XYZ file of C-alpha atoms in Angstrom:
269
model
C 310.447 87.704 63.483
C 311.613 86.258 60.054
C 315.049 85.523 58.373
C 316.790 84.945 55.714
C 320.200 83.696 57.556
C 320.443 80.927 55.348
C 321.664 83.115 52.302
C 324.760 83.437 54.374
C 327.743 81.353 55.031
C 329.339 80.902 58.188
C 332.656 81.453 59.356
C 333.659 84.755 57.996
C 336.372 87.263 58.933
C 335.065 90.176 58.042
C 333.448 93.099 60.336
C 330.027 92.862 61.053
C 327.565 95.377 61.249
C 323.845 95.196 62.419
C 321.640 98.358 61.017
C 317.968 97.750 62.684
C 315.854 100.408 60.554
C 317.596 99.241 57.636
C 314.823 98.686 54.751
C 314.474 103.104 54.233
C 316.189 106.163 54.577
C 319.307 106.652 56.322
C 318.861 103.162 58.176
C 319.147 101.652 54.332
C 322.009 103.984 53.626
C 323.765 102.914 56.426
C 323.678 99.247 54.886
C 325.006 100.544 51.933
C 327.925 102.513 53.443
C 328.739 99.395 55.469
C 328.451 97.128 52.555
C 330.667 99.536 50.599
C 333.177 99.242 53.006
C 333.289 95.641 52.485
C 331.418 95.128 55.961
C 328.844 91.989 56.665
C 325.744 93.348 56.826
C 322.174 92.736 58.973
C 319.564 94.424 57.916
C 317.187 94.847 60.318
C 313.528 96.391 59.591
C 309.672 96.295 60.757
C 309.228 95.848 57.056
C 310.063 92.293 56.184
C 309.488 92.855 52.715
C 311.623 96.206 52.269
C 314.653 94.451 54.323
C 314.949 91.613 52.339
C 314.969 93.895 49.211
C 318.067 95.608 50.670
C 319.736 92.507 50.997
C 319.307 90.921 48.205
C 320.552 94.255 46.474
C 323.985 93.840 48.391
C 324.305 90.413 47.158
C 323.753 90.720 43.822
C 326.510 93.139 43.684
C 328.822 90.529 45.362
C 328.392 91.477 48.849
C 327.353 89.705 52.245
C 324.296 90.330 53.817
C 321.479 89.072 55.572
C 317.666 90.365 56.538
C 315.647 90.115 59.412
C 312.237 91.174 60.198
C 312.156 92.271 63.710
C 309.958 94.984 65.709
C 312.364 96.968 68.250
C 309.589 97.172 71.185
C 309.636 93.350 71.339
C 312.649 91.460 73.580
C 312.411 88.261 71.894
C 312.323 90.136 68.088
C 315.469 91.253 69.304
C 317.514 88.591 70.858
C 316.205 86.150 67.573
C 317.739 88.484 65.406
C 321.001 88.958 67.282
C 321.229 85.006 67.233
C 320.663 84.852 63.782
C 323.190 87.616 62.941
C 325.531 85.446 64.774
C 324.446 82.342 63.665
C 325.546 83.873 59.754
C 328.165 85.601 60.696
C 329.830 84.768 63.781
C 330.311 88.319 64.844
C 329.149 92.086 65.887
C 331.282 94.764 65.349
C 329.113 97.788 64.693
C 325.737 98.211 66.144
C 323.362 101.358 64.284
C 320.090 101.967 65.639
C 318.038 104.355 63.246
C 314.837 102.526 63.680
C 312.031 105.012 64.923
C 308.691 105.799 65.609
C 306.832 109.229 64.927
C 303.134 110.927 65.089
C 302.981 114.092 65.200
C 300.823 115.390 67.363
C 300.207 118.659 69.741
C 300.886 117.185 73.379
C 297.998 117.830 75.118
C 296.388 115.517 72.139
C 299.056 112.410 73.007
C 297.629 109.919 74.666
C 299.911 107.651 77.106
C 299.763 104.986 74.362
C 301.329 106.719 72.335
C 303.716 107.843 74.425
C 304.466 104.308 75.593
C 304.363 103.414 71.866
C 307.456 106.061 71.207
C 309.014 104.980 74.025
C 309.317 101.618 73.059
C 310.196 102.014 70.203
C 313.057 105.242 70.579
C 314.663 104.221 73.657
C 313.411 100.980 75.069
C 314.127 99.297 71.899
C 317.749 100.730 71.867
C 318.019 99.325 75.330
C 317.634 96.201 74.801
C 319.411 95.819 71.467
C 322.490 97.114 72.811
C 322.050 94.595 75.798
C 321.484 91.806 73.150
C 324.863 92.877 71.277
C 326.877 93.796 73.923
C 328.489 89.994 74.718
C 329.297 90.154 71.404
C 330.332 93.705 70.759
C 332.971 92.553 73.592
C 334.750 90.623 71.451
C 335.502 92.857 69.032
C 338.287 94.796 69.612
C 336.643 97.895 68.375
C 332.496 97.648 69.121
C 330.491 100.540 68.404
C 327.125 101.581 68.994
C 325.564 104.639 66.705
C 321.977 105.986 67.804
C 320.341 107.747 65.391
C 318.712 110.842 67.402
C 317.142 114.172 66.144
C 317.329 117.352 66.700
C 314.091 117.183 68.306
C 315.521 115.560 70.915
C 317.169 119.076 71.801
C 314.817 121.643 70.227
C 311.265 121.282 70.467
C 309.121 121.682 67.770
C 305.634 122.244 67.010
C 303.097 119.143 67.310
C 306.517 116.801 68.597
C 304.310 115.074 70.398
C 306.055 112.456 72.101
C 308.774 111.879 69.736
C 311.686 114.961 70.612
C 311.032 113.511 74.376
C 311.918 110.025 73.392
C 315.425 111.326 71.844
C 316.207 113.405 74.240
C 315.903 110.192 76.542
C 317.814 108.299 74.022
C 320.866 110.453 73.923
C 321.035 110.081 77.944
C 320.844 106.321 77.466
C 323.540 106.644 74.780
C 325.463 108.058 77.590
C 325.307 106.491 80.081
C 326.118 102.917 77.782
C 328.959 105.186 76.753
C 330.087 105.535 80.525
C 329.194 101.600 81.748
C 330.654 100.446 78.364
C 333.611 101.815 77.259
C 335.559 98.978 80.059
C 335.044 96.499 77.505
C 336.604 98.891 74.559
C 332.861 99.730 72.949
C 331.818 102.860 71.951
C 328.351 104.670 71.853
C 328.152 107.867 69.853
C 324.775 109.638 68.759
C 324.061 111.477 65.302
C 321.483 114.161 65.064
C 320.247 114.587 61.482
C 318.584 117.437 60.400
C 316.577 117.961 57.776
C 317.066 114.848 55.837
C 315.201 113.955 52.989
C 313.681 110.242 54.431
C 310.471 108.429 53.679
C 309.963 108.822 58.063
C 310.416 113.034 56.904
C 307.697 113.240 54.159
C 305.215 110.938 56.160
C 305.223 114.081 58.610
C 305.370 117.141 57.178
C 304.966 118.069 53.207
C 307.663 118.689 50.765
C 306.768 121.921 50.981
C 307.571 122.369 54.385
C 310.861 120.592 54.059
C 311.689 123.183 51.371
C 310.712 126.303 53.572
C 313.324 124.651 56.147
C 316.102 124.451 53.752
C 315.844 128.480 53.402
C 316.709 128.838 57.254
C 319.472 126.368 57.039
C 322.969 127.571 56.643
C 323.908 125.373 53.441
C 320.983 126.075 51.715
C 319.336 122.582 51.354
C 317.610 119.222 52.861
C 320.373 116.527 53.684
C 320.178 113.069 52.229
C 320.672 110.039 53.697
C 323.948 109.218 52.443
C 325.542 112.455 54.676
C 324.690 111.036 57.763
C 325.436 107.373 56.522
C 329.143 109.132 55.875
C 329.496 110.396 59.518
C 327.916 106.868 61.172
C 330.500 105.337 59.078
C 333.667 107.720 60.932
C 332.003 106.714 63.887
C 332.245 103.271 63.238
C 335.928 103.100 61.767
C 339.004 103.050 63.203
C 340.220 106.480 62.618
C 337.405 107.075 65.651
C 338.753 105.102 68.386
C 338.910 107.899 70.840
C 335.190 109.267 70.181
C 332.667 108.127 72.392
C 329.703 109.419 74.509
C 329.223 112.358 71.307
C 326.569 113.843 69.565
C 327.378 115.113 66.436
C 324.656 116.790 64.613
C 324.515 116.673 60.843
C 322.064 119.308 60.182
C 323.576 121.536 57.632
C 324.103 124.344 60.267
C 320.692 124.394 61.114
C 321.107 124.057 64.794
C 322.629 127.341 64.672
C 320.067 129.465 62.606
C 318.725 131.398 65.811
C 321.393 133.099 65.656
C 322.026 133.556 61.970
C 320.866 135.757 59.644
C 317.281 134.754 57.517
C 318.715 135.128 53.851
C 321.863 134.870 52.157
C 323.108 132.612 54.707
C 326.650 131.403 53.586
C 326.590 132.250 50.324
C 329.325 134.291 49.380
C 328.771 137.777 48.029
């Protein structure tokens, strides 16, 4: 694990928020949203490298942040980089999980490591990052955790593999931190993208099969990032202090295209 806590200054009153996944896709525009909203921001990521980048870009528009290369199937990667978030900062207020792992595969082709390795990753790693936050998620008056699921994790899809299983295990988890956790005031929400235009999204299936799926779903079009950074960031304020133990699918509609008719769907005539 490496970071850059030193670019920060300690002893700030500001909310904190910690976005592990942050260096890509809607992890990064999480940061962003955060950072917009005048939040302290960790940014989190596998990729040292594409972290750090994130970071810096905060900074150099006058904001606070700090990066931290961490892998979320490793304990210790995650209680050093809780300690140094700390260590800058002095606080947690908003927790976002959005890292992830995905091969797609047919299931009688995944072997158990790779199951193990999506396990560790999806849920296992969300485990024990809320653990690592939760003392100071406590203190906060208004802690919240945000999973970033899928809809995988309630449809299955074609060569899923391993990956819709992990969510679906993760949105349990998410509930049942939501249940043990809400004593201490924190609360644990889940988002479901859709189909979201990410660099995690192209590494698995074309651009050409994202743009078939935007013709089944109801608005017409792939998501971006920045829509589900907008509804992690109402889960995260204040105007969502009664929300908790939710998952709110941004998707577009898409959830509900069994149902719907093929073409013209929403478009008015």
């Amino acid at each position: 694990m490496k970071t850059d806590a030193k670019l920060a200054q300690s002893g700030t009153s500001n909310l904190v928020a910690f976005v592990v996944g942050g260096g890509s896709g809607i992890g990064r525009a999480c940061v962003n949203a955060f950072a917009r909203a005048k939040y302290d921001v960790v940014v989190g990521d596998i990729n040292g490298s594409a972290a750090e980048a994130v970071a810096k870009e905060i900074q150099q528009l006058g904001g606070r942040a700090i990066s931290v290369a961490l892998d979320v199937s490793s304990a210790d990667d995650i209680l050093g980089a809780v300690n140094c978030a700390i260590e800058a900062f002095g606080r947690i207020d908003s927790v976002v999980n959005a890292a992830a792992r995905l091969k797609p595969q047919p299931l009688a082709d995944c072997s158990l490591d790779d199951w193990d390795a999506c396990f560790a990753v999806n849920v296992r790693g969300a485990l024990t990052f809320g653990q690592c936050c939760l003392p100071h998620l406590k203190k906060s008056g208004n802690g919240s955790i945000i999973n970033i699921g899928s809809l995988s994790g309630i449809f299955p899809r074609p060569n899923g593999g391993s990956y819709g299983p992990s969510k679906a295990a993760l949105v349990s988890l998410s509930h049942q931190m939501a249940l043990e956790w809400a004593q201490y005031g924190i609360r644990v929400n889940i988002v479901n993208p859709g189909n979201i235009d990410t660099p995690l999204a192209r590494a698995a299936v074309s651009m050409e099969v994202l743009n078939e799926r935007a013709k089944r779903v109801p608005l017409s079009r792939i998501g971006t990032p920045d829509e589900v950074a907008s509804v992690v960031m109402f889960l995260a304020s204040e105007g969502a202090r009664y929300v908790t133990a939710q998952v709110i699918n941004c998707d577009g509609g898409f959830s509900q295209t069994l149902m719907a008719a093929p073409m013209g769907m929403g478009k008015a005539q």
